[in-house]
Coordinates of N, CA and C in Angstrom, one line a residue:
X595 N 83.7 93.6 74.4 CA 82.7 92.6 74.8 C 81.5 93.3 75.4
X596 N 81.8 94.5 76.3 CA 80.6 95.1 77.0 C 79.8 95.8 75.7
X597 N 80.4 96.8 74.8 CA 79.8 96.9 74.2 C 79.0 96.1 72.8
X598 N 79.7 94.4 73.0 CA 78.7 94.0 72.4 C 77.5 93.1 72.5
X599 N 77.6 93.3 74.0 CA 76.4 92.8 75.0 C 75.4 93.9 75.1
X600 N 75.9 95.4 75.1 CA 75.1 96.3 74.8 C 74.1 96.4 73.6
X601 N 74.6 95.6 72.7 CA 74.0 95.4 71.3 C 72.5 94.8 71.1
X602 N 72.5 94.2 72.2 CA 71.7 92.9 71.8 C 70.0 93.6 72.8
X603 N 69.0 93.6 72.3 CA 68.1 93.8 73.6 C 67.9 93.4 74.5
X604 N 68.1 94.3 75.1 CA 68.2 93.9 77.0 C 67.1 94.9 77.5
X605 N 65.8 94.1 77.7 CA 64.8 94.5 78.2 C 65.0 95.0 79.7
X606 N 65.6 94.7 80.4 CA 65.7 95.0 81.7 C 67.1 95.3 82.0
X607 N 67.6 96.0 81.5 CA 69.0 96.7 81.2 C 68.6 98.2 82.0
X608 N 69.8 98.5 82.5 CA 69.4 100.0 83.3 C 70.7 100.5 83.3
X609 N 70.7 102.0 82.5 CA 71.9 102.6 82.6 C 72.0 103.5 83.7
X610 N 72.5 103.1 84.5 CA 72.5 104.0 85.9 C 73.3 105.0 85.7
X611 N 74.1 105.1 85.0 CA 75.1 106.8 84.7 C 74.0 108.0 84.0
X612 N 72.8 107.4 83.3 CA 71.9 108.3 82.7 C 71.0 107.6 84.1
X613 N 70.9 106.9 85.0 CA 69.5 107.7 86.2 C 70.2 108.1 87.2
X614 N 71.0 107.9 87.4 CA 71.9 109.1 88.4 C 71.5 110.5 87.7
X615 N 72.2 110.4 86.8 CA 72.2 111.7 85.8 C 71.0 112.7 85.9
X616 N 70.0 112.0 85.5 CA 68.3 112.5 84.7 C 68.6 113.2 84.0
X617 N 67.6 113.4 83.0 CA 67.5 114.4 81.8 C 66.4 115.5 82.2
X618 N 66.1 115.9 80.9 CA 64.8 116.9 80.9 C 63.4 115.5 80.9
X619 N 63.6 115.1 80.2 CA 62.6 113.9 80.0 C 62.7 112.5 80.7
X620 N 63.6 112.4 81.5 CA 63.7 111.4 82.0 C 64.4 111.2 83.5
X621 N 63.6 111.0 85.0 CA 63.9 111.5 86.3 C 64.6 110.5 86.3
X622 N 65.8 110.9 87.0 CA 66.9 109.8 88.1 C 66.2 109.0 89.0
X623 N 66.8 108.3 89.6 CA 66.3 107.5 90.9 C 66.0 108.0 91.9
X624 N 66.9 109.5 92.4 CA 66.4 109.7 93.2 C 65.4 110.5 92.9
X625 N 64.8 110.9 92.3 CA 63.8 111.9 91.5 C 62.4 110.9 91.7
X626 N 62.6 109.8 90.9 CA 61.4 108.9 91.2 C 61.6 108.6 92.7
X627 N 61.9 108.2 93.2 CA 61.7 108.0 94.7 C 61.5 109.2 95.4
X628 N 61.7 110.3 95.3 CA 61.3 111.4 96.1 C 59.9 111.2 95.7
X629 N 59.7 111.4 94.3 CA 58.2 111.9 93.6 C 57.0 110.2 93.8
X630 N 57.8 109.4 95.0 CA 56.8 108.3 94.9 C 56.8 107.2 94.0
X631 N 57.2 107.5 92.9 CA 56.9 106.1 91.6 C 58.1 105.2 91.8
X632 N 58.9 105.2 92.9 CA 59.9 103.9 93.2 C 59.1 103.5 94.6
X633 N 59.7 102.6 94.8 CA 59.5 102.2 96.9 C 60.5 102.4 97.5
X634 N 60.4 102.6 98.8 CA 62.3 102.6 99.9 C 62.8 101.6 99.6
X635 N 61.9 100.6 99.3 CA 63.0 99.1 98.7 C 63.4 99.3 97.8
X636 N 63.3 99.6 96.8 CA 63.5 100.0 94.9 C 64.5 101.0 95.2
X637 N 64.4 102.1 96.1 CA 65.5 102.6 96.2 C 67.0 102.3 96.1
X638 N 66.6 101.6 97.8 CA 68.0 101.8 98.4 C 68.4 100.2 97.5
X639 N 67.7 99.2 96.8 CA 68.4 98.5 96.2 C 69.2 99.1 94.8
X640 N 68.9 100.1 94.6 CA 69.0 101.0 93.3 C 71.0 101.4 94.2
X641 N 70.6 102.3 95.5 CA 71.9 102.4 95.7 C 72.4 101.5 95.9
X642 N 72.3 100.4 96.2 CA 73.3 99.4 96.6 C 73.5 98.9 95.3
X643 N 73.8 98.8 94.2 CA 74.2 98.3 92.8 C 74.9 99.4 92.6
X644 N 74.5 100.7 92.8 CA 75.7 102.0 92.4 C 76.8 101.9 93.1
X645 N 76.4 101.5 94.4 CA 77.7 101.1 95.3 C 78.7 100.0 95.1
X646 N 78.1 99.0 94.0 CA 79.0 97.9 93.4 C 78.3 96.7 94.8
X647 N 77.7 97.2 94.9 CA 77.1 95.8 96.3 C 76.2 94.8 95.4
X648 N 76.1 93.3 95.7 CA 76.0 92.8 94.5 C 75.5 91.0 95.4
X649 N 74.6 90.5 95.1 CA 74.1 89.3 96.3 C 74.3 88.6 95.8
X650 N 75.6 88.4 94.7 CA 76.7 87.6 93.9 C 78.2 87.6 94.6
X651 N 78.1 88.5 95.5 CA 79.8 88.5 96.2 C 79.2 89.1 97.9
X652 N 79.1 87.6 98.3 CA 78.7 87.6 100.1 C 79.9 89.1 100.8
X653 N 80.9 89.0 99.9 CA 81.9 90.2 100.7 C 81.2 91.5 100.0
X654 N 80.4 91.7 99.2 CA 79.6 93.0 99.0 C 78.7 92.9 99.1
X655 N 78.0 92.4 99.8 CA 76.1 92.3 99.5 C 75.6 93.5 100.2
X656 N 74.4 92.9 99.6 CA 73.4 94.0 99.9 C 73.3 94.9 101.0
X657 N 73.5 96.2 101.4 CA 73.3 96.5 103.1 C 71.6 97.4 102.6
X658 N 70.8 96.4 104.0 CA 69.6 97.2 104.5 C 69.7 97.9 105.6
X659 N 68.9 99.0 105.8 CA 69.1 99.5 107.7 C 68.5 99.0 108.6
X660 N 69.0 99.0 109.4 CA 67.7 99.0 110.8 C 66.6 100.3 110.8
X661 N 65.5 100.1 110.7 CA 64.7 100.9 111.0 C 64.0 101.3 111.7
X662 N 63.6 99.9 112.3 CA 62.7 99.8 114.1 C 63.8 100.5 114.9
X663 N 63.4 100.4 116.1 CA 64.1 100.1 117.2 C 63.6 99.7 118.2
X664 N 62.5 99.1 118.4 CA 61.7 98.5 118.8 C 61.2 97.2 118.3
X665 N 62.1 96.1 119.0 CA 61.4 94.6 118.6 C 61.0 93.4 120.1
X666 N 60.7 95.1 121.2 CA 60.0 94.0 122.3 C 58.8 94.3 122.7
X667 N 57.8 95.2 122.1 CA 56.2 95.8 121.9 C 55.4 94.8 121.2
X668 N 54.7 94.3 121.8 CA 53.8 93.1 121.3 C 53.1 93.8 120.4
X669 N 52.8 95.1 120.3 CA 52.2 96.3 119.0 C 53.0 97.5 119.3
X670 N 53.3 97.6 117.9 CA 54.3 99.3 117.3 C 53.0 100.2 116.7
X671 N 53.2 101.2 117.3 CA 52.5 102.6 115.9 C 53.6 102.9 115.3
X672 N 53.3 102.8 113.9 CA 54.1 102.8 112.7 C 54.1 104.6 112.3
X673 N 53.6 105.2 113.6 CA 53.3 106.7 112.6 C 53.3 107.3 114.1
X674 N 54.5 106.8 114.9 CA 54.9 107.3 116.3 C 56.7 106.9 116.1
X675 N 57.0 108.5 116.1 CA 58.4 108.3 115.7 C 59.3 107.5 116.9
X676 N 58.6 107.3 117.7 CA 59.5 106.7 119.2 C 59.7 105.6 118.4
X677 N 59.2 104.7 118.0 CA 59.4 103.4 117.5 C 60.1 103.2 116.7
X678 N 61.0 104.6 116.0 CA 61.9 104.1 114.8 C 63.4 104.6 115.2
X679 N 64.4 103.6 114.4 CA 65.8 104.1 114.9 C 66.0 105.7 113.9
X680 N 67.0 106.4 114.7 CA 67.7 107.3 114.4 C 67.9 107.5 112.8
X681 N 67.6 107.6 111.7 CA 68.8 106.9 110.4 C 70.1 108.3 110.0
X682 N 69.8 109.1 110.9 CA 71.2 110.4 110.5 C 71.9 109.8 111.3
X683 N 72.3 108.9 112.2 CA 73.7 108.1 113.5 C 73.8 106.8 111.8
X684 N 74.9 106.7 112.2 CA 75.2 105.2 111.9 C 74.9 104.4 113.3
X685 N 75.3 103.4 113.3 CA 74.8 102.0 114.3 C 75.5 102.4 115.8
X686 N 77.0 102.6 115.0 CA 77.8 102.8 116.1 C 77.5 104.1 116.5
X687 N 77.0 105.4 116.6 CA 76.7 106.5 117.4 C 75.1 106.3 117.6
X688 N 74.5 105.6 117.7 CA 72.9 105.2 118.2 C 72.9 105.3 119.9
X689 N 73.8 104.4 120.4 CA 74.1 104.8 122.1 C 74.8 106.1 122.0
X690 N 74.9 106.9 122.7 CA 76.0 108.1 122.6 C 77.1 107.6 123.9
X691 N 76.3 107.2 125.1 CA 77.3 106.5 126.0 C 77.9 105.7 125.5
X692 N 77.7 104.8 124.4 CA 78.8 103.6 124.1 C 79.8 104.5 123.0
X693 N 79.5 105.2 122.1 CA 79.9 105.8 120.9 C 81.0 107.0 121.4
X694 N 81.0 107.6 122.6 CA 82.0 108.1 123.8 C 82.7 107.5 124.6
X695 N 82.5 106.6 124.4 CA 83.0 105.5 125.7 C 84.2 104.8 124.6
X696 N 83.6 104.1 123.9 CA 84.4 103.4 122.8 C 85.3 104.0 121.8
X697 N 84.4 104.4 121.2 CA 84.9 105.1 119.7 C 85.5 106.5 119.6
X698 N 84.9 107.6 120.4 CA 85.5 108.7 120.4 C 86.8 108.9 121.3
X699 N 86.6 108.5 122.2 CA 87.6 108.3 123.3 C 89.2 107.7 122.6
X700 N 88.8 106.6 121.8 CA 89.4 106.1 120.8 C 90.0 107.0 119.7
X701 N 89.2 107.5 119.2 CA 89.9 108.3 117.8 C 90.7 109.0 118.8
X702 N 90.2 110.3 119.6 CA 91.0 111.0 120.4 C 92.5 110.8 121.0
X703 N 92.7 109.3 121.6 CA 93.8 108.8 121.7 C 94.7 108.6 120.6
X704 N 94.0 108.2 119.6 CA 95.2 108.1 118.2 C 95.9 109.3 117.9
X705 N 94.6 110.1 117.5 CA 95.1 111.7 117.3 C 96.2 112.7 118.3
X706 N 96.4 112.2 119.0 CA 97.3 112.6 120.3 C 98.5 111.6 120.2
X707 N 98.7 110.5 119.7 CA 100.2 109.5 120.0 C 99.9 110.0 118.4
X708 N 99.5 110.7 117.4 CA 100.0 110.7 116.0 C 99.9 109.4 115.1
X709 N 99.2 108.7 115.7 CA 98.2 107.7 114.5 C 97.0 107.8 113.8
X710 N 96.9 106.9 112.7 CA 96.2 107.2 111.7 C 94.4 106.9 112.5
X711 N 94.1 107.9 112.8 CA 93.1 107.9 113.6 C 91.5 107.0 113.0
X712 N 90.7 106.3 113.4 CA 89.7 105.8 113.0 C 88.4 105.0 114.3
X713 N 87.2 105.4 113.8 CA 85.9 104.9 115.0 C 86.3 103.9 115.4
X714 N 86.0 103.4 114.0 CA 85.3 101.3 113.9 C 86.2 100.9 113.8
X715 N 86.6 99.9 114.2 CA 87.6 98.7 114.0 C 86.5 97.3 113.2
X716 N 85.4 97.6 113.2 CA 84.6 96.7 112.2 C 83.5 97.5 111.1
X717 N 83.4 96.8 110.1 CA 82.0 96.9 109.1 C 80.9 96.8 109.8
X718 N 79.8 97.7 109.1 CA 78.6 97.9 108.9 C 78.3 96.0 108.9
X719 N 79.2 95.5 107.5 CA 78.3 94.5 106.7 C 80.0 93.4 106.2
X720 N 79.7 92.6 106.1 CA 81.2 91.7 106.2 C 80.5 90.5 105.6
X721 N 81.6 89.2 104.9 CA 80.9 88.2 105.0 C 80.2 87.6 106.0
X722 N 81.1 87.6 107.4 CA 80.3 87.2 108.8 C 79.2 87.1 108.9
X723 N 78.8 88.6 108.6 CA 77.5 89.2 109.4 C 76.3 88.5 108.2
X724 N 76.9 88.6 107.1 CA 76.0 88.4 106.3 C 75.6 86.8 106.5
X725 N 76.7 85.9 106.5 CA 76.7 84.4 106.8 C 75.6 84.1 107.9
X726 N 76.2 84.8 109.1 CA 75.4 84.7 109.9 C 73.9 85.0 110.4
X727 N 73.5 85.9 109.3 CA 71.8 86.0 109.2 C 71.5 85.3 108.6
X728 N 72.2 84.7 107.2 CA 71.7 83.5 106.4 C 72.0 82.4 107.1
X729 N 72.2 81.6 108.2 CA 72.8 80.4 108.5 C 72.0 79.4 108.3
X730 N 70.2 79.5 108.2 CA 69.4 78.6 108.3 C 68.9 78.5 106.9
X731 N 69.5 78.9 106.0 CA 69.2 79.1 104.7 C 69.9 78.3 103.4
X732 N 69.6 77.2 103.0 CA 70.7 76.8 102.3 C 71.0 77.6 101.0
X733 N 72.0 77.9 100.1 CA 73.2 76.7 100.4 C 73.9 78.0 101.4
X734 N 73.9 78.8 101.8 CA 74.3 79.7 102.8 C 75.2 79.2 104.2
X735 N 73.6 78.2 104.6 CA 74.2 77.1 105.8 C 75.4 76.7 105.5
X736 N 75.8 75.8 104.2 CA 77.1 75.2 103.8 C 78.0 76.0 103.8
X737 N 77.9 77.5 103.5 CA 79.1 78.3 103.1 C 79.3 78.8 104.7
X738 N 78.5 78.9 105.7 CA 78.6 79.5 107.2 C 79.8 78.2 107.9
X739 N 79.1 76.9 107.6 CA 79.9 76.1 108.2 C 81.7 76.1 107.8
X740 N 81.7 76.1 106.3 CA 83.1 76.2 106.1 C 83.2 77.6 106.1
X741 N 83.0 78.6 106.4 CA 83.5 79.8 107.3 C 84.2 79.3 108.1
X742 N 83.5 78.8 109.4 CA 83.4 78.4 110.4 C 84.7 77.4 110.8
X743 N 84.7 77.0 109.9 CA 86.2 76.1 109.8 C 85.4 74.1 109.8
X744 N 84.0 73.8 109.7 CA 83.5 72.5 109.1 C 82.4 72.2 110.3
X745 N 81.8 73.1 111.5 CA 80.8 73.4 112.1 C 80.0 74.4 112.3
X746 N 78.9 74.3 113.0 CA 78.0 75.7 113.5 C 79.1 76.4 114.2
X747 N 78.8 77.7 114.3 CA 78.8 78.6 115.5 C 78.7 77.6 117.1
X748 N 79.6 78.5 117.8 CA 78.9 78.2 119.0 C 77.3 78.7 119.6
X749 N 76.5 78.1 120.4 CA 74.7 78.3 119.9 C 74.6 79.5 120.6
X750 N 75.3 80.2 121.4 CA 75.2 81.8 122.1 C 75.4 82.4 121.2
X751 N 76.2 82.0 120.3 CA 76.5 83.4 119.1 C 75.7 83.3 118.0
X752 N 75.1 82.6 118.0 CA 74.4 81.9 116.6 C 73.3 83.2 116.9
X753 N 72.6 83.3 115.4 CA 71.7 84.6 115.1 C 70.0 83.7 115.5
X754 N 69.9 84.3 116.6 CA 68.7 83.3 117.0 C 67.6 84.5 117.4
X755 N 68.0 85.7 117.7 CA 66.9 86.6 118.6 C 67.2 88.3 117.5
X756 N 66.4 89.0 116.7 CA 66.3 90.0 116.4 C 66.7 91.2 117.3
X757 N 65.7 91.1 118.8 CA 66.2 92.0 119.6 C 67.5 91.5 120.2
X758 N 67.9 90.3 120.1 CA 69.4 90.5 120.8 C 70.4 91.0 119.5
X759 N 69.8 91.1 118.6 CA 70.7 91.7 117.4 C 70.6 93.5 117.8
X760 N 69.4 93.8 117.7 CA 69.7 95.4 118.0 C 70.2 95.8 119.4
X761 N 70.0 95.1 120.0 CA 71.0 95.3 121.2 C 72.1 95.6 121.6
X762 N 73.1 94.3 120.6 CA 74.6 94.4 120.6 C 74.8 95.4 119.4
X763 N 74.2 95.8 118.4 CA 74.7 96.2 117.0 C 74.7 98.1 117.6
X764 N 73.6 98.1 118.8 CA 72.9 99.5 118.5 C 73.4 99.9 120.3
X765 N 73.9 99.4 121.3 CA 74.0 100.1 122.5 C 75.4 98.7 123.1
X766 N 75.1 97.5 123.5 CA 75.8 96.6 124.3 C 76.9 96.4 123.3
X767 N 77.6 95.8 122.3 CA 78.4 96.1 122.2 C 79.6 96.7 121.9
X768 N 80.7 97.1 122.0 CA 81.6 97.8 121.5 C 82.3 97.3 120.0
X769 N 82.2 95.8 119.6 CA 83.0 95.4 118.2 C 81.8 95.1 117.2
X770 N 80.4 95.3 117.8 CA 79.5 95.2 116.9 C 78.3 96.6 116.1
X771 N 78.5 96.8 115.1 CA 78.2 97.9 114.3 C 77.2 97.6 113.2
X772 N 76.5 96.0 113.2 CA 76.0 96.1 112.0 C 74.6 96.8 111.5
X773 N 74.1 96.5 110.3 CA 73.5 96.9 109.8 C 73.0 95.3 109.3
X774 N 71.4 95.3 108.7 CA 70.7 94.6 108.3 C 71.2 93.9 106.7
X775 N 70.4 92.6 106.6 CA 70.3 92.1 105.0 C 69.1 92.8 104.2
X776 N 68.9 92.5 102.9 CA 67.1 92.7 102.4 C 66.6 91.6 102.4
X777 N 67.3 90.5 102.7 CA 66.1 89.1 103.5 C 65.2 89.6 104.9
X778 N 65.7 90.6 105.3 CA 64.7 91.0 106.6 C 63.5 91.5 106.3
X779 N 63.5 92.4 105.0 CA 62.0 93.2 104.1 C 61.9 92.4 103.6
X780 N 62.0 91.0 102.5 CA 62.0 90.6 101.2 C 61.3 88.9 101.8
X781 N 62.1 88.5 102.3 CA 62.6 87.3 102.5 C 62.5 86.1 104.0
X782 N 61.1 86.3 104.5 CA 61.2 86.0 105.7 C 61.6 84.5 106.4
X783 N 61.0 83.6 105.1 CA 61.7 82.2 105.1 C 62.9 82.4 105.5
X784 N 63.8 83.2 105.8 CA 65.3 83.0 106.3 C 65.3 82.8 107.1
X785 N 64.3 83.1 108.2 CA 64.3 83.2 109.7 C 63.2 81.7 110.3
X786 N 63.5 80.6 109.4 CA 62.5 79.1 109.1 C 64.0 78.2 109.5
X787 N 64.0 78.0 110.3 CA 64.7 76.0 110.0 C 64.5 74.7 109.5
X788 N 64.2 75.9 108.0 CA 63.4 74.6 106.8 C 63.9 73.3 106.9
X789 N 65.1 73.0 107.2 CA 66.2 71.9 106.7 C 66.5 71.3 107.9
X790 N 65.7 71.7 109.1 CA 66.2 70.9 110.5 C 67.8 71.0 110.6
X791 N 68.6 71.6 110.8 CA 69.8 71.9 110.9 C 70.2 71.5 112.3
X792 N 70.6 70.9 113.3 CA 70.9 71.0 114.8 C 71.9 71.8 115.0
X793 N 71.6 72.9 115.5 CA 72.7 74.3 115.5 C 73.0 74.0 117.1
X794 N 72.4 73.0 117.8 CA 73.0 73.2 119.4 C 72.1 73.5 120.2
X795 N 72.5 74.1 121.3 CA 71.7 74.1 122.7 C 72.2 75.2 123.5
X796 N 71.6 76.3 123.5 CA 72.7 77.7 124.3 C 72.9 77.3 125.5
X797 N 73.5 78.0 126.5 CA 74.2 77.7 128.1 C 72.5 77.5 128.7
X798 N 71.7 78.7 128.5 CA 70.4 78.4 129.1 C 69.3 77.3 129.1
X799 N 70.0 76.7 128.1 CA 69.1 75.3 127.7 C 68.1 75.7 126.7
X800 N 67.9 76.7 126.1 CA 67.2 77.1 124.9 C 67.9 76.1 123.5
X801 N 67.2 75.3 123.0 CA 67.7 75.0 121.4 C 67.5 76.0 120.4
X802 N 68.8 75.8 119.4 CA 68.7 76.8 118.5 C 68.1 76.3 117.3
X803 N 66.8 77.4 116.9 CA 66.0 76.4 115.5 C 65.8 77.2 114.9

């Protein structure tokens, strides 16, 4: 069957075993994106389909990074490296006090009682996390609620603040590790309560919209 779907012209068909690859006459992906003729977007969506990540299966979707790390500067200089996160750490070694505190301290203990030693106890990227940046998004909303078991979130947990995202993902908490969607570059209507949804009212009396 695949190769008789290969048969047929497929104008926007991409054999990624020959652009991984490259030839003499023809650059890989990462070749074009070093040399410019891709975007960081084009890229990394390029790796995320090699990776089998796919915004057809919420349990593989797409991972984007964080790249700020600064979302409480009323103005960023975009060509002042203070302003951007780390990207050689993953999420969870961005604090080094929490990534010591938590995680290493952790493995360390396994390796000593002779368990199968490991950082994270969670994903980068999970249906959750994913649900949970789309929640104001239909039909997303629908699929968050029956996550959810047939409601919102409680309105403290609900994804309402960016900087309270890099906060807990990148230093405050210890079970949170994530990484971004490409609705955050692509897609800013996500972050719209197009549909009036009443997600609640947090402890502080803030409504969630």
């Amino acid at each position: 069957l695949y190769d008789k779907i290969l048969s047929f012209d497929l104008p926007n068909h991409m054999d990624y075993e020959r652009e991984v690859a490259g030839t003499f006459i023809r650059m890989s992906i990462t070749e074009k994106w070093q040399k410019g003729y891709i975007s960081n977007l084009e890229y990394l969506m390029h790796l995320n389909t090699l990776a089998g990540r796919s915004f057809n299966d919420l349990t593989q979707y797409p991972v984007f990074p964080f790249v700020l790390s600064d979302f409480e500067s009323e103005e960023i200089d975009l060509s002042d490296p203070a302003f951007y996160r780390d990207l050689n750490l993953p999420m969870g070694a961005i604090s080094k006090e929490r990534f010591e505190r938590h995680y290493q301290m952790k493995y360390d203990m396994q390796l000593e009682t002779g368990e199968e030693p490991f950082m994270y106890g969670t994903h980068y990227s999970n249906l959750g996390s994913v649900l949970h940046f789309l929640i104001r998004l239909a039909p997303f909303s629908y699929y968050f609620i029956e996550f959810q078991g047939g409601s919102f979130d409680v309105p403290d947990r609900s994804f309402h603040s960016i900087l309270q995202t890099w906060r807990l993902a990148s230093s405050l908490s210890s079970a949170d590790v994530k990484e971004l969607i490409p609705s955050f570059y692509i897609l800013p209507e996500f972050l719209e309560n197009l549909n009036s949804y009443d997600m609640g009212v947090m402890q502080r009396g803030t409504e969630i919209s």
